[in-house]
Amino acid sequence: MNASKLAPLLRRAAVAGSLALMAAGAAVADPITLAPQYAGQYAAGNGVDATFLKVKDDWHDSTVLWNEATKTYGNGSAIGGYDWGTGLWGLADWQTANRRNPPTGMIEGSWSGRVGQISFGDDKYNSEHGGKWGPVTVAPLFGPGSTLSSQDNWTSHFGGYIRVTEAGLYNFSVLHDDGFFFKLHGGGNTLEMSHDFLNPRDRVGFGSDLWLSEGLYGFELGAYERILAGVVELAWSRGDKNWTPVPTEHLVASVPEPGSFALMAGGLLLLAAARRNRRNA
Ligand SMILES: [Ca+2]
Ligand SMILES: [Ca+2]
């Protein structure tokens, strides 16, 4: 088998991750049972924490590998070494941008905050592909008043918990352009799927449905787009491949702790004291 035939197979394996490998050979994959990280009924969430980064379009230090002879990703030499190799090309570059201290000169702008359902993109996605794949919210980076140089070369990062209130079959998918990784934590296990490098936009889900029960499941989602249209959307289905974005009330930023109300009340008291001081000043 030559490299060009092998590459799509490898890519498919990477997309579906270990789940597809476990299901190989089975006509219909059995559901995978995943216990929650925190069992029980939890109050509705108000979204999760997110960070969006705008990488400079002329950033020229990609460590994604490219084989010029076979025209394939994943081996060869770093794309940042080629004249044409500016911007983001894959998960390795996502990791570089999202380091605690990204390289000087890489990041042009950023936005961090709480978001509701995870369904974001750029103007080009909405105008050219929103009709087919569904319209999304324009990423906060590119909101009104944005002075960024373009809506290309941007990353997103979301983390928190998915709140399940009814036991049953579920699956998760990520609509992406150009790439992503998704991790789901429960019962001491982590399920992961990813789509590295540059890809035509697509929605990718786990190869098997998951049997989930009431509670909170930790998750992390990272995505990036290089040029033209960009999108990231986390959706779920109830065992029927009927995808809808995970609703905001099922996205929880942090596990409620006993005594959190007392902490909040303490915070309010401090705020009140600060206001009083200001008035006296
Ligand atoms: Ca774009
Ligand atoms: Ca794109």
mmCIF file of C-alpha atoms and ligand atoms in Angstrom:
data_model
loop_
_atom_site.group_PDB
_atom_site.id
_atom_site.type_symbol
_atom_site.label_atom_id
_atom_site.label_comp_id
_atom_site.label_asym_id
_atom_site.label_seq_id
_atom_site.Cartn_x
_atom_site.Cartn_y
_atom_site.Cartn_z
ATOM 1 C CA MET A 1 0.000 0.000 0.000
ATOM 2 C CA ASN A 2 1.500 3.326 -0.951
ATOM 3 C CA ALA A 3 1.584 6.389 1.251
ATOM 4 C CA SER A 4 -1.262 8.164 -0.510
ATOM 5 C CA LYS A 5 -3.599 5.222 0.145
ATOM 6 C CA LEU A 6 -2.397 4.782 3.679
ATOM 7 C CA ALA A 7 -2.736 8.415 4.696
ATOM 8 C CA PRO A 8 -6.553 8.575 4.527
ATOM 9 C CA LEU A 9 -6.770 5.375 6.581
ATOM 10 C CA LEU A 10 -4.483 6.807 9.220
ATOM 11 C CA ARG A 11 -6.455 10.009 9.180
ATOM 12 C CA ARG A 12 -9.719 8.136 9.702
ATOM 13 C CA ALA A 13 -8.213 6.254 12.597
ATOM 14 C CA ALA A 14 -7.072 9.498 14.158
ATOM 15 C CA VAL A 15 -10.517 11.024 13.786
ATOM 16 C CA ALA A 16 -12.447 8.327 15.556
ATOM 17 C CA GLY A 17 -9.655 7.595 17.997
ATOM 18 C CA SER A 18 -9.538 4.550 20.195
ATOM 19 C CA LEU A 19 -13.288 4.053 20.030
ATOM 20 C CA ALA A 20 -13.238 3.178 16.347
ATOM 21 C CA LEU A 21 -10.307 0.841 16.862
ATOM 22 C CA MET A 22 -12.192 -0.941 19.628
ATOM 23 C CA ALA A 23 -15.210 -1.239 17.349
ATOM 24 C CA ALA A 24 -13.262 -2.485 14.328
ATOM 25 C CA GLY A 25 -14.894 -5.497 12.739
ATOM 26 C CA ALA A 26 -18.226 -5.031 14.457
ATOM 27 C CA ALA A 27 -21.138 -4.240 12.154
ATOM 28 C CA VAL A 28 -22.793 -2.090 14.803
ATOM 29 C CA ALA A 29 -20.581 -0.835 17.572
ATOM 30 C CA ASP A 30 -21.820 -1.578 21.057
ATOM 31 C CA PRO A 31 -22.319 1.452 23.265
ATOM 32 C CA ILE A 32 -19.521 2.319 25.672
ATOM 33 C CA THR A 33 -20.559 2.779 29.287
ATOM 34 C CA LEU A 34 -18.929 5.773 30.938
ATOM 35 C CA ALA A 35 -19.628 6.617 34.578
ATOM 36 C CA PRO A 36 -19.818 10.301 35.476
ATOM 37 C CA GLN A 37 -16.969 12.117 37.164
ATOM 38 C CA TYR A 38 -19.480 13.432 39.735
ATOM 39 C CA ALA A 39 -22.658 11.345 40.031
ATOM 40 C CA GLY A 40 -26.018 12.817 40.884
ATOM 41 C CA GLN A 41 -28.360 15.581 39.849
ATOM 42 C CA TYR A 42 -26.769 19.001 39.559
ATOM 43 C CA ALA A 43 -28.304 22.431 39.086
ATOM 44 C CA ALA A 44 -28.460 23.870 35.573
ATOM 45 C CA GLY A 45 -25.213 25.369 34.331
ATOM 46 C CA ASN A 46 -24.676 28.773 32.741
ATOM 47 C CA GLY A 47 -21.939 27.794 30.305
ATOM 48 C CA VAL A 48 -18.223 27.117 30.477
ATOM 49 C CA ASP A 49 -14.996 29.107 30.357
ATOM 50 C CA ALA A 50 -13.479 29.792 26.974
ATOM 51 C CA THR A 51 -10.404 31.421 25.479
ATOM 52 C CA PHE A 52 -10.089 32.559 21.878
ATOM 53 C CA LEU A 53 -6.720 33.567 20.430
ATOM 54 C CA LYS A 54 -5.963 35.433 17.219
ATOM 55 C CA VAL A 55 -2.582 34.359 15.840
ATOM 56 C CA LYS A 56 -0.795 36.787 13.539
ATOM 57 C CA ASP A 57 -1.302 35.849 9.911
ATOM 58 C CA ASP A 58 2.430 36.243 9.263
ATOM 59 C CA TRP A 59 3.497 34.053 12.214
ATOM 60 C CA HIS A 60 6.062 31.782 10.576
ATOM 61 C CA ASP A 61 7.093 29.136 13.077
ATOM 62 C CA SER A 62 4.699 26.199 12.617
ATOM 63 C CA THR A 63 6.052 22.888 13.943
ATOM 64 C CA VAL A 64 3.507 20.800 12.011
ATOM 65 C CA LEU A 65 5.427 18.391 9.777
ATOM 66 C CA TRP A 66 5.034 18.242 6.003
ATOM 67 C CA ASN A 67 6.525 15.741 3.591
ATOM 68 C CA GLU A 68 7.125 17.627 0.352
ATOM 69 C CA ALA A 69 7.825 14.407 -1.599
ATOM 70 C CA THR A 70 4.584 12.646 -0.685
ATOM 71 C CA LYS A 71 2.541 15.823 -0.068
ATOM 72 C CA THR A 72 1.387 14.507 3.291
ATOM 73 C CA TYR A 73 1.332 15.846 6.839
ATOM 74 C CA GLY A 74 2.835 14.230 9.883
ATOM 75 C CA ASN A 75 6.396 13.561 8.744
ATOM 76 C CA GLY A 76 9.146 15.415 6.921
ATOM 77 C CA SER A 77 10.101 18.903 8.059
ATOM 78 C CA ALA A 78 8.431 21.733 9.959
ATOM 79 C CA ILE A 79 6.065 23.796 7.829
ATOM 80 C CA GLY A 80 7.439 26.968 9.420
ATOM 81 C CA GLY A 81 10.642 26.309 7.463
ATOM 82 C CA TYR A 82 8.918 26.714 4.092
ATOM 83 C CA ASP A 83 8.469 30.136 2.474
ATOM 84 C CA TRP A 84 4.710 29.538 2.268
ATOM 85 C CA GLY A 85 4.466 28.179 5.809
ATOM 86 C CA THR A 86 2.802 31.054 7.687
ATOM 87 C CA GLY A 87 -0.083 30.710 10.152
ATOM 88 C CA LEU A 88 -1.647 27.660 11.811
ATOM 89 C CA TRP A 89 -1.481 24.163 10.326
ATOM 90 C CA GLY A 90 -2.416 21.677 13.032
ATOM 91 C CA LEU A 91 -2.749 20.617 16.644
ATOM 92 C CA ALA A 92 0.948 21.205 17.359
ATOM 93 C CA ASP A 93 0.436 24.891 16.536
ATOM 94 C CA TRP A 94 -2.715 24.995 18.692
ATOM 95 C CA GLN A 95 -0.559 23.739 21.561
ATOM 96 C CA THR A 96 2.063 26.415 20.936
ATOM 97 C CA ALA A 97 -0.510 29.235 20.869
ATOM 98 C CA ASN A 98 -2.269 27.976 24.011
ATOM 99 C CA ARG A 99 0.857 27.581 26.133
ATOM 100 C CA ARG A 100 0.955 29.569 29.334
ATOM 101 C CA ASN A 101 3.610 31.725 27.690
ATOM 102 C CA PRO A 102 3.205 31.622 23.906
ATOM 103 C CA PRO A 103 6.183 32.796 21.816
ATOM 104 C CA THR A 104 6.658 36.553 21.617
ATOM 105 C CA GLY A 105 5.021 37.966 18.512
ATOM 106 C CA MET A 106 2.673 35.024 17.918
ATOM 107 C CA ILE A 107 -0.583 36.315 19.431
ATOM 108 C CA GLU A 108 -2.335 39.395 18.052
ATOM 109 C CA GLY A 109 -5.395 39.386 20.324
ATOM 110 C CA SER A 110 -7.368 37.281 22.768
ATOM 111 C CA TRP A 111 -10.730 36.956 24.477
ATOM 112 C CA SER A 112 -11.532 34.971 27.611
ATOM 113 C CA GLY A 113 -14.856 34.562 29.372
ATOM 114 C CA ARG A 114 -17.928 32.449 30.011
ATOM 115 C CA VAL A 115 -19.811 31.193 26.968
ATOM 116 C CA GLY A 116 -23.118 29.391 26.547
ATOM 117 C CA GLN A 117 -23.565 26.768 23.909
ATOM 118 C CA ILE A 118 -20.368 26.139 21.965
ATOM 119 C CA SER A 119 -21.210 27.211 18.441
ATOM 120 C CA PHE A 120 -18.802 29.798 17.053
ATOM 121 C CA GLY A 121 -17.335 30.779 13.737
ATOM 122 C CA ASP A 122 -16.297 33.673 11.547
ATOM 123 C CA ASP A 123 -18.262 35.820 9.112
ATOM 124 C CA LYS A 124 -17.097 33.827 6.101
ATOM 125 C CA TYR A 125 -18.444 30.585 7.592
ATOM 126 C CA ASN A 126 -21.868 32.120 8.238
ATOM 127 C CA SER A 127 -22.170 33.736 4.830
ATOM 128 C CA GLU A 128 -20.921 30.786 2.777
ATOM 129 C CA HIS A 129 -21.717 27.677 4.821
ATOM 130 C CA GLY A 130 -24.262 28.676 7.482
ATOM 131 C CA GLY A 131 -27.041 27.649 5.122
ATOM 132 C CA LYS A 132 -25.806 24.083 4.846
ATOM 133 C CA TRP A 133 -24.253 23.466 8.262
ATOM 134 C CA GLY A 134 -26.260 25.907 10.374
ATOM 135 C CA PRO A 135 -25.476 29.495 11.393
ATOM 136 C CA VAL A 136 -23.281 30.094 14.454
ATOM 137 C CA THR A 137 -22.371 32.981 16.750
ATOM 138 C CA VAL A 138 -19.440 35.036 15.500
ATOM 139 C CA ALA A 139 -16.451 34.305 17.756
ATOM 140 C CA PRO A 140 -16.136 37.001 20.488
ATOM 141 C CA LEU A 141 -12.699 37.946 19.097
ATOM 142 C CA PHE A 142 -14.420 39.315 16.021
ATOM 143 C CA GLY A 143 -17.306 41.094 17.715
ATOM 144 C CA PRO A 144 -18.257 44.747 17.195
ATOM 145 C CA GLY A 145 -15.274 47.081 17.532
ATOM 146 C CA SER A 146 -12.724 44.383 16.751
ATOM 147 C CA THR A 147 -9.529 45.849 15.345
ATOM 148 C CA LEU A 148 -7.942 42.502 14.456
ATOM 149 C CA SER A 149 -6.294 42.289 11.064
ATOM 150 C CA SER A 150 -8.353 39.324 9.816
ATOM 151 C CA GLN A 151 -10.716 36.535 10.841
ATOM 152 C CA ASP A 152 -8.120 33.878 9.995
ATOM 153 C CA ASN A 153 -5.588 31.948 12.100
ATOM 154 C CA TRP A 154 -7.561 31.740 15.340
ATOM 155 C CA THR A 155 -7.868 29.138 18.064
ATOM 156 C CA SER A 156 -10.528 28.339 20.648
ATOM 157 C CA HIS A 157 -10.382 26.423 23.943
ATOM 158 C CA PHE A 158 -13.311 25.337 26.118
ATOM 159 C CA GLY A 159 -13.311 23.376 29.375
ATOM 160 C CA GLY A 160 -15.761 22.408 32.102
ATOM 161 C CA TYR A 161 -18.447 19.789 32.630
ATOM 162 C CA ILE A 162 -21.294 18.345 30.627
ATOM 163 C CA ARG A 163 -24.329 17.851 32.841
ATOM 164 C CA VAL A 164 -26.392 14.735 32.178
ATOM 165 C CA THR A 165 -29.796 14.726 33.860
ATOM 166 C CA GLU A 166 -31.206 11.597 32.251
ATOM 167 C CA ALA A 167 -29.411 8.259 31.838
ATOM 168 C CA GLY A 168 -29.309 6.926 28.293
ATOM 169 C CA LEU A 169 -27.454 6.777 25.016
ATOM 170 C CA TYR A 170 -25.511 9.842 23.959
ATOM 171 C CA ASN A 171 -22.927 10.784 21.408
ATOM 172 C CA PHE A 172 -20.893 13.953 20.920
ATOM 173 C CA SER A 173 -19.684 15.546 17.729
ATOM 174 C CA VAL A 174 -17.585 18.515 16.756
ATOM 175 C CA LEU A 175 -18.323 20.515 13.615
ATOM 176 C CA HIS A 176 -14.920 21.902 12.694
ATOM 177 C CA ASP A 177 -12.985 23.916 10.148
ATOM 178 C CA ASP A 178 -10.045 23.289 10.196
ATOM 179 C CA GLY A 179 -9.220 20.928 13.101
ATOM 180 C CA PHE A 180 -9.937 20.040 16.735
ATOM 181 C CA PHE A 181 -9.462 17.724 19.727
ATOM 182 C CA PHE A 182 -12.140 16.696 22.206
ATOM 183 C CA LYS A 183 -11.687 14.843 25.503
ATOM 184 C CA LEU A 184 -14.478 13.486 27.687
ATOM 185 C CA HIS A 185 -13.679 12.369 31.250
ATOM 186 C CA GLY A 186 -15.753 10.024 33.377
ATOM 187 C CA GLY A 187 -15.310 7.123 35.780
ATOM 188 C CA GLY A 188 -11.523 7.430 35.679
ATOM 189 C CA ASN A 189 -11.464 7.092 31.867
ATOM 190 C CA THR A 190 -10.935 9.571 29.063
ATOM 191 C CA LEU A 191 -12.428 9.232 25.598
ATOM 192 C CA GLU A 192 -10.756 11.318 22.935
ATOM 193 C CA MET A 193 -11.241 12.182 19.292
ATOM 194 C CA SER A 194 -9.327 14.610 17.132
ATOM 195 C CA HIS A 195 -8.801 15.776 13.575
ATOM 196 C CA ASP A 196 -5.310 17.140 13.009
ATOM 197 C CA PHE A 197 -3.969 19.352 10.176
ATOM 198 C CA LEU A 198 -6.226 21.144 7.653
ATOM 199 C CA ASN A 199 -9.512 19.506 6.729
ATOM 200 C CA PRO A 200 -12.651 20.235 4.760
ATOM 201 C CA ARG A 201 -15.349 21.252 7.240
ATOM 202 C CA ASP A 202 -17.119 18.267 8.712
ATOM 203 C CA ARG A 203 -18.903 17.021 11.794
ATOM 204 C CA VAL A 204 -17.125 14.134 13.528
ATOM 205 C CA GLY A 205 -18.538 12.062 16.397
ATOM 206 C CA PHE A 206 -17.425 9.079 18.449
ATOM 207 C CA GLY A 207 -17.544 5.774 16.567
ATOM 208 C CA SER A 208 -19.777 4.272 19.268
ATOM 209 C CA ASP A 209 -22.627 5.762 21.241
ATOM 210 C CA LEU A 210 -21.991 6.237 24.954
ATOM 211 C CA TRP A 211 -24.204 5.046 27.785
ATOM 212 C CA LEU A 212 -24.123 7.919 30.286
ATOM 213 C CA SER A 213 -25.866 8.363 33.622
ATOM 214 C CA GLU A 214 -26.889 11.333 35.781
ATOM 215 C CA GLY A 215 -23.996 13.525 36.771
ATOM 216 C CA LEU A 216 -21.155 15.693 35.505
ATOM 217 C CA TYR A 217 -18.626 14.610 32.867
ATOM 218 C CA GLY A 218 -15.483 16.690 32.476
ATOM 219 C CA PHE A 219 -14.543 17.803 28.973
ATOM 220 C CA GLU A 220 -11.977 19.819 27.043
ATOM 221 C CA LEU A 221 -12.334 21.046 23.470
ATOM 222 C CA GLY A 222 -9.684 22.829 21.437
ATOM 223 C CA ALA A 223 -10.077 23.959 17.833
ATOM 224 C CA TYR A 224 -8.287 26.072 15.253
ATOM 225 C CA GLU A 225 -8.842 27.538 11.831
ATOM 226 C CA ARG A 226 -6.275 28.645 9.290
ATOM 227 C CA ILE A 227 -7.926 30.608 6.453
ATOM 228 C CA LEU A 228 -11.269 31.178 4.714
ATOM 229 C CA ALA A 229 -14.232 29.852 6.734
ATOM 230 C CA GLY A 230 -13.759 28.756 10.349
ATOM 231 C CA VAL A 231 -16.172 27.043 12.747
ATOM 232 C CA VAL A 232 -16.307 25.037 15.989
ATOM 233 C CA GLU A 233 -19.516 23.538 17.378
ATOM 234 C CA LEU A 234 -19.996 20.933 20.125
ATOM 235 C CA ALA A 235 -23.212 18.997 19.628
ATOM 236 C CA TRP A 236 -24.782 15.942 21.220
ATOM 237 C CA SER A 237 -27.272 13.333 20.122
ATOM 238 C CA ARG A 238 -29.436 10.928 22.094
ATOM 239 C CA GLY A 239 -28.428 7.828 20.201
ATOM 240 C CA ASP A 240 -30.094 8.902 16.947
ATOM 241 C CA LYS A 241 -27.364 10.988 15.218
ATOM 242 C CA ASN A 242 -29.719 13.943 15.448
ATOM 243 C CA TRP A 243 -27.164 16.585 16.448
ATOM 244 C CA THR A 244 -28.023 19.687 18.430
ATOM 245 C CA PRO A 245 -25.548 22.016 20.152
ATOM 246 C CA VAL A 246 -25.150 20.996 23.813
ATOM 247 C CA PRO A 247 -27.590 23.425 25.516
ATOM 248 C CA THR A 248 -26.179 26.049 27.860
ATOM 249 C CA GLU A 249 -27.952 24.569 30.924
ATOM 250 C CA HIS A 250 -26.024 21.344 30.295
ATOM 251 C CA LEU A 251 -22.663 23.149 30.349
ATOM 252 C CA VAL A 252 -21.277 23.661 33.866
ATOM 253 C CA ALA A 253 -18.141 25.733 34.507
ATOM 254 C CA SER A 254 -17.153 24.186 37.848
ATOM 255 C CA VAL A 255 -18.448 21.610 40.315
ATOM 256 C CA PRO A 256 -20.562 23.307 42.968
ATOM 257 C CA GLU A 257 -18.863 22.858 46.333
ATOM 258 C CA PRO A 258 -20.460 22.792 49.757
ATOM 259 C CA GLY A 259 -20.194 26.241 51.246
ATOM 260 C CA SER A 260 -19.906 28.014 47.895
ATOM 261 C CA PHE A 261 -22.846 30.202 48.904
ATOM 262 C CA ALA A 262 -20.972 31.297 52.025
ATOM 263 C CA LEU A 263 -17.920 32.158 49.900
ATOM 264 C CA MET A 264 -20.063 34.157 47.518
ATOM 265 C CA ALA A 265 -21.681 36.008 50.428
ATOM 266 C CA GLY A 266 -18.183 36.818 51.735
ATOM 267 C CA GLY A 267 -17.267 38.212 48.339
ATOM 268 C CA LEU A 268 -20.328 40.418 48.327
ATOM 269 C CA LEU A 269 -19.479 41.732 51.765
ATOM 270 C CA LEU A 270 -15.971 42.633 50.598
ATOM 271 C CA LEU A 271 -17.413 44.385 47.573
ATOM 272 C CA ALA A 272 -19.788 46.337 49.787
ATOM 273 C CA ALA A 273 -16.874 47.336 52.008
ATOM 274 C CA ALA A 274 -14.866 48.479 48.991
ATOM 275 C CA ARG A 275 -17.763 50.613 47.814
ATOM 276 C CA ARG A 276 -18.135 52.143 51.227
ATOM 277 C CA ASN A 277 -14.459 52.983 51.300
ATOM 278 C CA ARG A 278 -14.651 54.627 47.913
ATOM 279 C CA ARG A 279 -17.532 56.805 48.997
ATOM 280 C CA ASN A 280 -15.562 57.907 52.036
ATOM 281 C CA ALA A 281 -12.464 58.661 49.996
HETATM 282 CA CA CA B 1 -11.495 32.761 8.524
HETATM 283 CA CA CA B 2 -10.722 27.330 7.228
#
